[in-house]
XYZ file of C-alpha atoms in Angstrom:
591
model
C -112.105 -51.013 0.523
C -109.255 -51.667 2.892
C -106.832 -52.036 -0.014
C -107.905 -48.626 -1.349
C -107.397 -47.025 2.046
C -103.932 -48.628 2.341
C -102.922 -47.360 -1.098
C -104.114 -43.875 -0.185
C -102.092 -43.920 3.043
C -99.025 -45.069 1.132
C -99.356 -42.219 -1.336
C -99.813 -39.791 1.513
C -96.705 -41.112 3.206
C -94.715 -40.765 -0.021
C -95.922 -37.183 -0.383
C -94.760 -36.516 3.171
C -91.301 -38.130 2.630
C -90.710 -36.536 -0.780
C -89.757 -33.046 0.554
C -87.450 -34.668 3.064
C -85.830 -36.725 0.309
C -85.342 -33.642 -1.854
C -83.764 -31.793 1.051
C -81.480 -34.754 1.691
C -80.399 -34.948 -1.962
C -79.815 -31.221 -1.966
C -77.641 -31.528 1.128
C -75.664 -34.342 -0.505
C -75.049 -32.206 -3.600
C -73.891 -29.328 -1.430
C -71.627 -31.683 0.484
C -70.120 -32.965 -2.771
C -69.596 -29.402 -3.991
C -67.999 -28.493 -0.671
C -65.661 -31.477 -0.825
C -64.740 -30.629 -4.419
C -64.028 -27.038 -3.454
C -61.920 -28.219 -0.513
C -59.947 -30.543 -2.761
C -59.470 -27.731 -5.277
C -58.318 -25.385 -2.519
C -55.893 -28.019 -1.301
C -54.535 -28.508 -4.823
C -54.243 -24.740 -5.274
C -52.410 -24.500 -1.962
C -49.990 -27.254 -2.998
C -49.429 -25.609 -6.378
C -48.781 -22.278 -4.697
C -46.233 -23.809 -2.336
C -44.488 -25.596 -5.203
C -44.470 -22.385 -7.207
C -42.965 -20.495 -4.257
C -40.311 -23.178 -3.881
C -39.495 -22.971 -7.587
C -39.325 -19.184 -7.385
C -36.843 -19.445 -4.509
C -34.657 -21.747 -6.591
C -35.262 -19.900 -9.849
C -34.329 -16.239 -9.432
C -34.143 -15.793 -13.192
C -37.816 -16.523 -13.692
C -37.112 -18.929 -16.526
C -40.286 -20.595 -17.821
C -40.655 -24.051 -19.341
C -44.214 -23.640 -20.650
C -44.604 -25.010 -24.146
C -41.755 -27.511 -23.954
C -42.439 -31.141 -24.851
C -42.807 -33.692 -22.064
C -39.396 -34.873 -20.895
C -38.883 -38.180 -19.115
C -36.476 -38.329 -16.223
C -33.394 -40.445 -17.140
C -33.279 -43.950 -15.696
C -30.192 -45.458 -14.076
C -29.279 -49.045 -13.291
C -25.535 -48.705 -12.634
C -23.911 -48.158 -16.047
C -23.045 -44.849 -17.692
C -22.965 -42.870 -14.457
C -21.389 -39.682 -15.846
C -23.870 -39.418 -18.693
C -26.778 -40.048 -16.328
C -25.663 -37.323 -13.898
C -25.266 -34.900 -16.793
C -28.823 -35.624 -18.002
C -30.175 -35.283 -14.453
C -28.539 -31.897 -14.025
C -29.939 -30.767 -17.372
C -33.416 -31.975 -16.316
C -33.176 -30.177 -12.955
C -31.957 -27.020 -14.641
C -34.712 -27.070 -17.270
C -37.535 -27.869 -14.860
C -36.119 -25.767 -12.003
C -36.414 -28.674 -9.602
C -36.125 -27.708 -5.906
C -32.940 -28.950 -4.228
C -34.777 -30.847 -1.502
C -36.525 -33.231 -3.939
C -33.714 -34.016 -6.392
C -32.432 -37.123 -4.590
C -35.950 -38.500 -4.035
C -36.880 -37.892 -7.679
C -33.750 -39.647 -8.915
C -34.369 -42.670 -6.669
C -37.804 -43.227 -8.273
C -36.034 -43.878 -11.582
C -33.395 -46.329 -10.364
C -33.390 -50.090 -10.614
C -30.970 -52.986 -10.341
C -27.712 -52.474 -8.469
C -28.213 -48.697 -8.419
C -31.451 -49.052 -6.459
C -29.858 -51.577 -4.093
C -26.997 -49.158 -3.446
C -29.475 -46.324 -2.817
C -31.443 -48.350 -0.248
C -28.292 -49.374 1.606
C -26.913 -45.829 1.599
C -30.121 -44.310 2.907
C -30.305 -46.878 5.699
C -26.739 -46.115 6.784
C -26.668 -42.308 6.497
C -29.414 -40.463 4.582
C -28.161 -37.815 2.133
C -30.433 -34.980 1.052
C -28.091 -32.732 -0.970
C -27.819 -33.733 -4.619
C -24.137 -32.729 -4.910
C -23.158 -34.827 -1.873
C -25.274 -37.704 -3.133
C -23.684 -37.801 -6.604
C -20.211 -37.443 -5.077
C -20.805 -40.566 -2.976
C -22.409 -42.330 -5.903
C -19.429 -41.594 -8.138
C -17.169 -43.583 -5.813
C -19.294 -46.632 -6.614
C -20.381 -46.154 -10.237
C -18.066 -43.446 -11.661
C -15.142 -43.987 -14.035
C -12.145 -45.333 -12.159
C -8.646 -43.889 -12.467
C -6.424 -45.993 -14.661
C -3.779 -47.906 -12.790
C -5.816 -48.017 -9.590
C -6.211 -51.760 -9.754
C -9.908 -51.486 -10.501
C -11.238 -52.287 -13.943
C -12.327 -49.201 -15.848
C -15.711 -48.972 -17.531
C -16.424 -47.185 -20.765
C -19.630 -47.407 -22.744
C -20.602 -45.924 -26.081
C -22.964 -43.541 -24.352
C -20.476 -42.361 -21.736
C -16.803 -42.336 -22.760
C -14.241 -42.606 -20.011
C -13.460 -39.121 -18.731
C -10.073 -37.885 -17.671
C -10.131 -37.837 -13.870
C -6.561 -36.560 -13.506
C -6.244 -33.631 -11.151
C -4.639 -30.366 -12.293
C -0.842 -30.225 -12.062
C -1.052 -27.276 -9.685
C -3.755 -26.681 -7.106
C -4.798 -23.816 -4.852
C -3.748 -24.526 -1.276
C -2.699 -22.746 1.900
C 0.936 -22.041 2.701
C 2.027 -24.289 5.572
C 5.667 -23.178 5.637
C 8.838 -25.038 6.444
C 9.789 -26.036 9.959
C 10.615 -22.981 12.020
C 9.408 -20.555 9.361
C 6.860 -17.948 10.299
C 3.611 -18.391 8.384
C 2.315 -15.116 6.887
C -1.283 -14.146 7.544
C -3.806 -12.089 5.651
C -4.379 -8.718 7.244
C -7.832 -7.775 8.433
C -7.886 -5.095 5.755
C -7.242 -7.583 2.931
C -10.181 -8.817 0.838
C -10.813 -12.574 0.943
C -11.258 -14.645 -2.203
C -12.270 -18.306 -2.333
C -12.925 -20.801 0.478
C -9.651 -20.899 2.450
C -9.933 -17.583 4.263
C -13.635 -16.752 3.915
C -14.412 -18.072 7.416
C -11.523 -16.086 8.887
C -12.953 -12.695 7.943
C -13.348 -10.556 10.997
C -14.318 -7.215 9.599
C -14.025 -5.311 6.382
C -12.023 -2.391 7.738
C -10.093 -1.448 4.614
C -11.286 1.561 2.657
C -11.318 -0.654 -0.411
C -13.387 -3.239 1.426
C -16.164 -0.699 1.780
C -16.770 -2.075 -1.692
C -18.259 -5.371 -0.572
C -18.795 -8.400 -2.773
C -22.551 -7.820 -2.712
C -22.145 -4.200 -3.755
C -19.785 -5.173 -6.576
C -22.268 -7.769 -7.823
C -25.258 -5.413 -7.622
C -23.266 -2.781 -9.488
C -22.437 -5.313 -12.210
C -26.124 -6.258 -12.571
C -27.044 -2.598 -12.878
C -24.407 -1.850 -15.523
C -24.896 -5.011 -17.593
C -26.849 -4.491 -20.848
C -29.325 -7.333 -20.187
C -32.023 -7.484 -17.513
C -30.912 -8.620 -14.062
C -32.719 -11.972 -14.329
C -31.079 -12.709 -17.680
C -27.644 -11.663 -16.400
C -27.993 -13.948 -13.374
C -28.907 -16.863 -15.624
C -25.928 -16.153 -17.915
C -23.429 -16.068 -15.054
C -24.796 -19.142 -13.270
C -24.842 -21.111 -16.529
C -21.240 -20.097 -17.220
C -20.159 -21.275 -13.760
C -22.110 -24.503 -14.096
C -20.087 -25.399 -17.212
C -16.745 -25.137 -15.415
C -17.822 -26.075 -11.887
C -16.180 -29.502 -11.856
C -12.867 -28.139 -13.120
C -12.973 -25.226 -10.672
C -13.704 -27.518 -7.710
C -10.795 -29.774 -8.665
C -8.446 -26.776 -8.571
C -8.823 -26.448 -4.788
C -6.767 -28.704 -2.556
C -7.733 -30.830 0.427
C -11.480 -31.110 -0.214
C -11.949 -27.578 1.108
C -15.011 -27.044 -1.126
C -16.594 -30.478 -0.678
C -19.024 -29.155 1.935
C -20.358 -26.498 -0.442
C -23.435 -27.331 -2.494
C -23.537 -26.549 -6.194
C -25.356 -23.186 -5.847
C -23.184 -22.168 -2.879
C -19.961 -22.853 -4.756
C -21.158 -21.191 -7.944
C -22.254 -18.015 -6.161
C -18.962 -17.874 -4.262
C -17.084 -18.033 -7.560
C -19.345 -15.432 -9.202
C -19.261 -12.813 -6.441
C -15.634 -13.326 -5.387
C -14.502 -13.506 -9.007
C -16.371 -10.361 -10.073
C -14.904 -8.350 -7.196
C -11.452 -9.775 -7.954
C -11.639 -8.714 -11.609
C -12.973 -5.250 -10.796
C -10.007 -4.737 -8.470
C -7.632 -6.067 -11.149
C -8.901 -3.456 -13.616
C -8.569 -0.826 -10.898
C -4.909 -1.778 -10.256
C -4.232 -1.588 -14.011
C -5.519 1.995 -14.083
C -9.026 1.485 -15.447
C -11.014 2.109 -12.268
C -12.882 5.064 -13.762
C -14.235 2.835 -16.557
C -16.035 0.504 -14.122
C -19.006 2.857 -13.859
C -18.866 3.793 -10.165
C -19.647 7.343 -9.009
C -16.725 9.813 -9.228
C -16.350 9.949 -5.441
C -16.293 6.151 -5.071
C -13.119 4.561 -3.738
C -12.646 2.364 -6.808
C -13.191 5.152 -9.349
C -9.635 6.402 -8.913
C -10.020 9.767 -7.189
C -9.692 8.520 -3.618
C -7.347 5.576 -3.907
C -3.708 5.999 -2.928
C -0.485 4.005 -2.995
C -1.292 2.226 0.282
C -4.693 1.065 -1.002
C -3.211 -0.332 -4.215
C -0.424 -2.084 -2.298
C -3.002 -3.793 -0.054
C -4.919 -5.005 -3.095
C -1.772 -6.428 -4.686
C -0.812 -8.178 -1.433
C -4.250 -9.805 -1.251
C -4.479 -10.819 -4.923
C -1.084 -12.551 -4.887
C -1.408 -14.132 -1.423
C -0.940 -17.917 -1.430
C -4.335 -19.651 -1.127
C -6.347 -16.424 -1.461
C -7.030 -17.286 -5.074
C -9.832 -17.828 -7.574
C -9.369 -20.603 -10.181
C -8.026 -19.163 -13.401
C -10.708 -20.923 -15.420
C -13.345 -18.972 -13.438
C -11.638 -15.623 -14.053
C -11.322 -16.322 -17.777
C -15.007 -17.276 -18.022
C -16.095 -14.126 -16.177
C -13.897 -11.960 -18.400
C -15.952 -13.152 -21.401
C -19.128 -11.549 -20.041
C -20.503 -8.323 -21.495
C -19.824 -6.076 -18.476
C -16.073 -6.727 -18.440
C -15.817 -6.708 -22.239
C -17.424 -3.249 -22.343
C -15.065 -1.929 -19.651
C -12.031 -3.224 -21.562
C -13.220 -1.594 -24.813
C -13.612 1.833 -23.179
C -9.995 2.229 -22.089
C -6.658 2.349 -23.883
C -4.561 -0.073 -21.864
C -0.776 0.201 -21.839
C 1.840 -2.495 -21.287
C 3.003 -2.147 -17.623
C 6.663 -2.168 -16.639
C 6.513 -3.779 -13.177
C 6.128 -7.485 -12.458
C 2.728 -7.700 -10.748
C 0.897 -5.483 -13.256
C 2.602 -7.239 -16.154
C 1.203 -10.521 -14.820
C -2.327 -9.091 -14.484
C -2.124 -7.523 -17.940
C -0.765 -10.510 -19.853
C -2.685 -13.231 -18.001
C -6.137 -11.637 -17.654
C -6.519 -8.464 -19.696
C -4.659 -9.307 -22.894
C -6.584 -12.578 -23.588
C -9.886 -10.698 -23.171
C -8.989 -8.028 -25.706
C -10.300 -8.593 -29.220
C -7.199 -7.037 -30.822
C -3.911 -8.401 -29.521
C -0.381 -7.118 -29.922
C 0.730 -7.912 -33.457
C 4.430 -8.135 -32.611
C 5.735 -11.652 -33.127
C 7.560 -11.846 -29.782
C 4.485 -10.873 -27.759
C 2.250 -13.156 -29.840
C 4.591 -16.074 -29.180
C 4.594 -15.535 -25.413
C 0.839 -14.917 -25.336
C 0.087 -18.156 -27.208
C 2.434 -20.135 -24.999
C 0.848 -18.804 -21.784
C -2.635 -19.682 -23.044
C -1.541 -23.242 -23.822
C -0.190 -23.768 -20.294
C -3.625 -23.250 -18.661
C -2.450 -21.978 -15.238
C -4.537 -23.015 -12.256
C -4.477 -19.617 -10.547
C -2.818 -16.198 -10.702
C 0.340 -17.287 -8.837
C 0.806 -20.242 -11.161
C 0.460 -17.872 -14.108
C 3.020 -15.493 -12.591
C 5.438 -18.389 -12.147
C 5.008 -19.412 -15.796
C 5.516 -15.807 -16.892
C 8.920 -15.701 -15.170
C 10.022 -19.171 -16.283
C 8.964 -18.980 -19.919
C 9.108 -21.932 -22.330
C 11.956 -24.396 -22.338
C 14.871 -23.447 -24.548
C 14.873 -25.232 -27.903
C 16.880 -28.413 -27.802
C 16.718 -28.691 -24.026
C 15.782 -32.179 -22.953
C 13.419 -32.969 -20.135
C 15.290 -32.759 -16.880
C 16.115 -36.161 -15.463
C 18.730 -36.221 -12.721
C 20.464 -39.503 -11.982
C 20.892 -40.609 -8.394
C 24.585 -41.388 -8.862
C 25.313 -37.731 -9.705
C 23.643 -36.248 -6.615
C 26.910 -35.746 -4.757
C 28.536 -34.036 -7.745
C 25.477 -31.826 -8.179
C 25.626 -30.830 -4.523
C 29.285 -29.839 -4.908
C 28.438 -27.601 -7.875
C 25.540 -25.983 -5.998
C 27.799 -25.146 -3.043
C 30.558 -23.795 -5.246
C 30.929 -20.022 -4.959
C 29.703 -18.242 -8.083
C 31.287 -15.206 -9.638
C 29.448 -11.908 -9.534
C 28.583 -9.947 -12.664
C 31.561 -7.626 -12.165
C 33.962 -10.568 -11.794
C 32.562 -12.275 -14.880
C 32.999 -9.106 -16.895
C 36.636 -8.819 -15.795
C 37.445 -12.235 -17.285
C 35.819 -11.215 -20.562
C 32.251 -12.535 -20.296
C 29.640 -10.281 -21.902
C 25.922 -10.009 -21.074
C 23.009 -10.052 -23.483
C 19.254 -9.812 -22.968
C 16.983 -12.578 -24.186
C 13.912 -11.551 -26.171
C 10.655 -11.150 -24.263
C 9.289 -14.525 -25.302
C 11.929 -16.224 -23.115
C 12.145 -16.504 -19.350
C 14.594 -17.980 -16.873
C 14.503 -21.343 -18.663
C 16.217 -19.647 -21.607
C 19.352 -18.671 -19.630
C 22.411 -19.992 -21.446
C 26.135 -19.426 -21.916
C 27.834 -19.375 -25.324
C 31.476 -18.999 -26.283
C 32.065 -18.101 -29.917
C 34.938 -16.668 -31.942
C 34.470 -13.099 -33.160
C 37.136 -11.087 -34.939
C 39.869 -13.577 -34.077
C 39.135 -13.549 -30.372
C 36.898 -15.358 -27.898
C 33.518 -13.727 -27.272
C 31.714 -15.483 -24.373
C 28.132 -14.333 -23.723
C 25.774 -14.980 -20.810
C 22.148 -14.582 -21.970
C 19.698 -13.429 -19.280
C 15.927 -12.692 -19.406
C 14.205 -9.438 -18.483
C 14.308 -8.837 -14.746
C 11.432 -6.616 -13.580
C 12.150 -4.431 -10.535
C 9.591 -2.171 -8.861
C 7.884 -1.275 -5.607
C 6.290 -4.720 -5.318
C 9.276 -6.812 -6.436
C 10.134 -8.179 -3.004
C 6.491 -9.044 -2.287
C 6.104 -10.881 -5.617
C 9.278 -12.920 -5.108
C 8.343 -13.856 -1.531
C 4.879 -15.008 -2.615
C 6.318 -17.045 -5.489
C 8.792 -18.728 -3.160
C 5.954 -19.602 -0.755
C 3.813 -20.771 -3.657
C 6.454 -23.271 -4.791
C 6.831 -24.552 -1.224
C 3.045 -24.925 -0.873
C 2.987 -27.076 -4.035
C 5.373 -29.528 -2.320
C 7.839 -29.415 -5.207
C 11.338 -30.842 -4.962
C 13.985 -28.178 -4.501
C 15.278 -28.659 -8.038
C 11.697 -28.199 -9.317
C 11.260 -24.892 -7.467
C 12.421 -23.104 -10.585
C 11.655 -19.511 -9.591
C 13.511 -19.946 -6.296
C 16.422 -21.490 -8.202
C 16.443 -18.584 -10.658
C 16.406 -16.007 -7.845
C 19.264 -17.860 -6.132
C 21.250 -17.666 -9.379
C 20.553 -13.925 -9.722
C 21.403 -13.249 -6.058
C 24.870 -14.701 -6.641
C 25.233 -12.691 -9.843
C 24.022 -9.364 -8.359
C 25.725 -8.814 -5.003
C 26.376 -5.088 -5.076
C 24.792 -1.987 -6.618
C 27.712 -2.047 -9.060
C 26.663 -5.495 -10.280
C 23.084 -4.243 -10.695
C 24.300 -1.194 -12.619
C 26.368 -3.391 -14.952
C 23.439 -5.729 -15.673
C 21.089 -2.767 -16.127
C 23.424 -1.179 -18.690
C 22.658 -4.111 -21.009
C 18.876 -3.581 -20.737
C 18.317 -6.717 -18.648
C 17.017 -5.077 -15.463
C 13.826 -3.051 -15.975
C 13.251 -0.416 -13.301
C 14.316 2.927 -11.883
C 17.805 3.680 -10.599
C 16.477 3.690 -7.026
C 15.071 0.172 -7.420
C 18.374 -0.994 -8.906
C 20.219 0.112 -5.781
C 17.740 -1.857 -3.660
C 17.945 -5.053 -5.726
C 20.975 -6.683 -3.978
C 19.317 -6.148 -0.591
C 16.003 -7.576 -1.862
C 17.655 -10.726 -3.212
C 19.628 -11.278 0.006
C 16.460 -10.828 2.062
C 14.625 -13.661 0.304
C 16.556 -16.209 2.393
C 17.066 -18.493 -0.597
C 18.539 -21.904 0.019
C 18.206 -24.806 -2.360
C 19.671 -26.645 -5.293
C 19.929 -25.606 -8.924
C 18.041 -27.239 -11.736
C 19.915 -28.915 -14.547
C 20.124 -25.901 -16.852
C 21.295 -23.345 -14.280
C 23.757 -25.822 -12.811
C 25.296 -26.231 -16.261
C 25.445 -22.446 -16.811
C 27.029 -21.908 -13.398
C 29.654 -24.558 -14.126
C 30.426 -23.037 -17.545
C 30.842 -19.475 -16.245
C 32.888 -20.477 -13.195
C 35.239 -22.630 -15.266
C 35.674 -20.076 -18.012
C 39.094 -18.528 -18.529
C 40.336 -16.647 -21.589
C 42.216 -18.915 -24.034
C 45.996 -18.695 -23.864
C 46.257 -17.459 -27.433
C 44.029 -14.498 -26.626
C 46.591 -13.333 -24.060
C 49.325 -13.446 -26.728
C 46.997 -11.630 -29.090
C 46.538 -8.890 -26.510
C 50.345 -8.548 -26.172
C 50.770 -8.397 -29.949
C 47.998 -5.819 -30.189
C 49.630 -3.721 -27.480
C 53.050 -3.858 -29.208
C 51.408 -2.986 -32.531
C 49.692 0.064 -31.028
C 52.977 1.219 -29.474
C 54.688 0.832 -32.860
C 52.024 2.963 -34.538
C 52.360 5.642 -31.875
C 56.149 5.646 -32.216
C 55.880 5.976 -36.004
C 53.438 8.881 -35.745
C 55.682 10.604 -33.219
C 58.739 10.189 -35.483
C 56.869 11.657 -38.470
C 55.741 14.652 -36.442
C 59.299 15.256 -35.222
C 60.585 15.070 -38.798
C 58.200 17.754 -40.052
C 58.879 19.993 -37.085
C 62.607 19.739 -37.737
């Protein structure tokens, strides 16, 4: 009986607890659902933040959906250059945010690479990928040959050429006591040297800002803005290392990859738009008719300011950047719309032959122009001033050996340099003639020949084209400063040497007129009268190179052969005899 009552009480208790248990289980399920929803919300929040970060670093909106899974490249210390290349490709494909690149790379390191990473982070943590790889290259990158350190080269990563360009973009420091020129406030700034020294954009041309020029390019490009941005950034990424190496003194080392690339894109696009404006194609750029760059409002002063800025030492964009930008659809379409003519002055000739002519699909078919064009392309100038220098110098004359001066001849060379040269008028009086070299030759082709023609000596001094215009003095001053900024020996400052040679040859307007009569000087009569003053004002002082020293010695030592003097006497007597005979015949018939 008691057992039955106990069982009944137990069942009653279970019936009482059962609702409570169900409520408890229901609460647990709700709690689990709540926790799941919280976790999902947290994951969604993280995904949203990551997506926002990717969008900030991916203005083009490029999507990687559908691509196969790609493993991040591993690195243990060998094949550094190949590893960095793969990392950059991975970051570019996956649009990895800049602030996680270093951390992501460290997860895939082992061996000596990981040990180096730990030590570096303990000493001075680096968060920027460009700075990190630059430091890493000092440890694991290919070493320069001859540095005393063993070079490494694997099958996967061949040894790259780490040699710097022959010429680099740098500021003009000037010689002792020489006043250093400064960019005017109204001049546009290009590149890193003067960008921090911009005070205000007060020029009428600078109302066209870099941002406005870039936005205009995006608007006028045939592709969508996102696609155009991706095209330009990819183009700059290909040549970034070469472009960075063109600048001197580590001036761009503090710039991250995106910062440097966008500087090159925006500065370069404005630079090229202004180049096309100077060459007369401003109306083809697509700006409104009343815009300053369209051509209706610009004047001589505006153009002169642009030329001063574009040829200012240090205010330069690497030539490889300008060439890459010229390949893009916007600039190609502008070039196709206009019939461009060969300029006659020096600065526009440089812009035309160095930037515009290579971008044209149909080049000049004349053999002389083709020869000079091909030679200029092979030289690969570092910037516009280097290209202008090459344009004036031209290729070495055939048969000319590489210049190698011997120390024992320095005193004799100095004596020749200080020897007074004859002017063009004086050379003509002793019988020396002048001839113009073809356009494929520059100052390196200057030479003196002395041949026999019609039983008499016929000495000829061959000179290249000499462009004279409104901007001649400015171009020559900038070239002289450029050669000084490159820290070249005086005998290697070839443009300065050439101008010194011409200043001794052209001392008076009469000398300029004589040279111009042979088609050597290109310019108006007014500019010819100004040429002697311009050359004197350059304050040239230096030594000749081997070729010009030889030409100077040959012309100064020239004197007509003795037999030519006798020939002149015989010719004079012969003419008198003829005249006397004619006179006698006339007298006979009159009588």
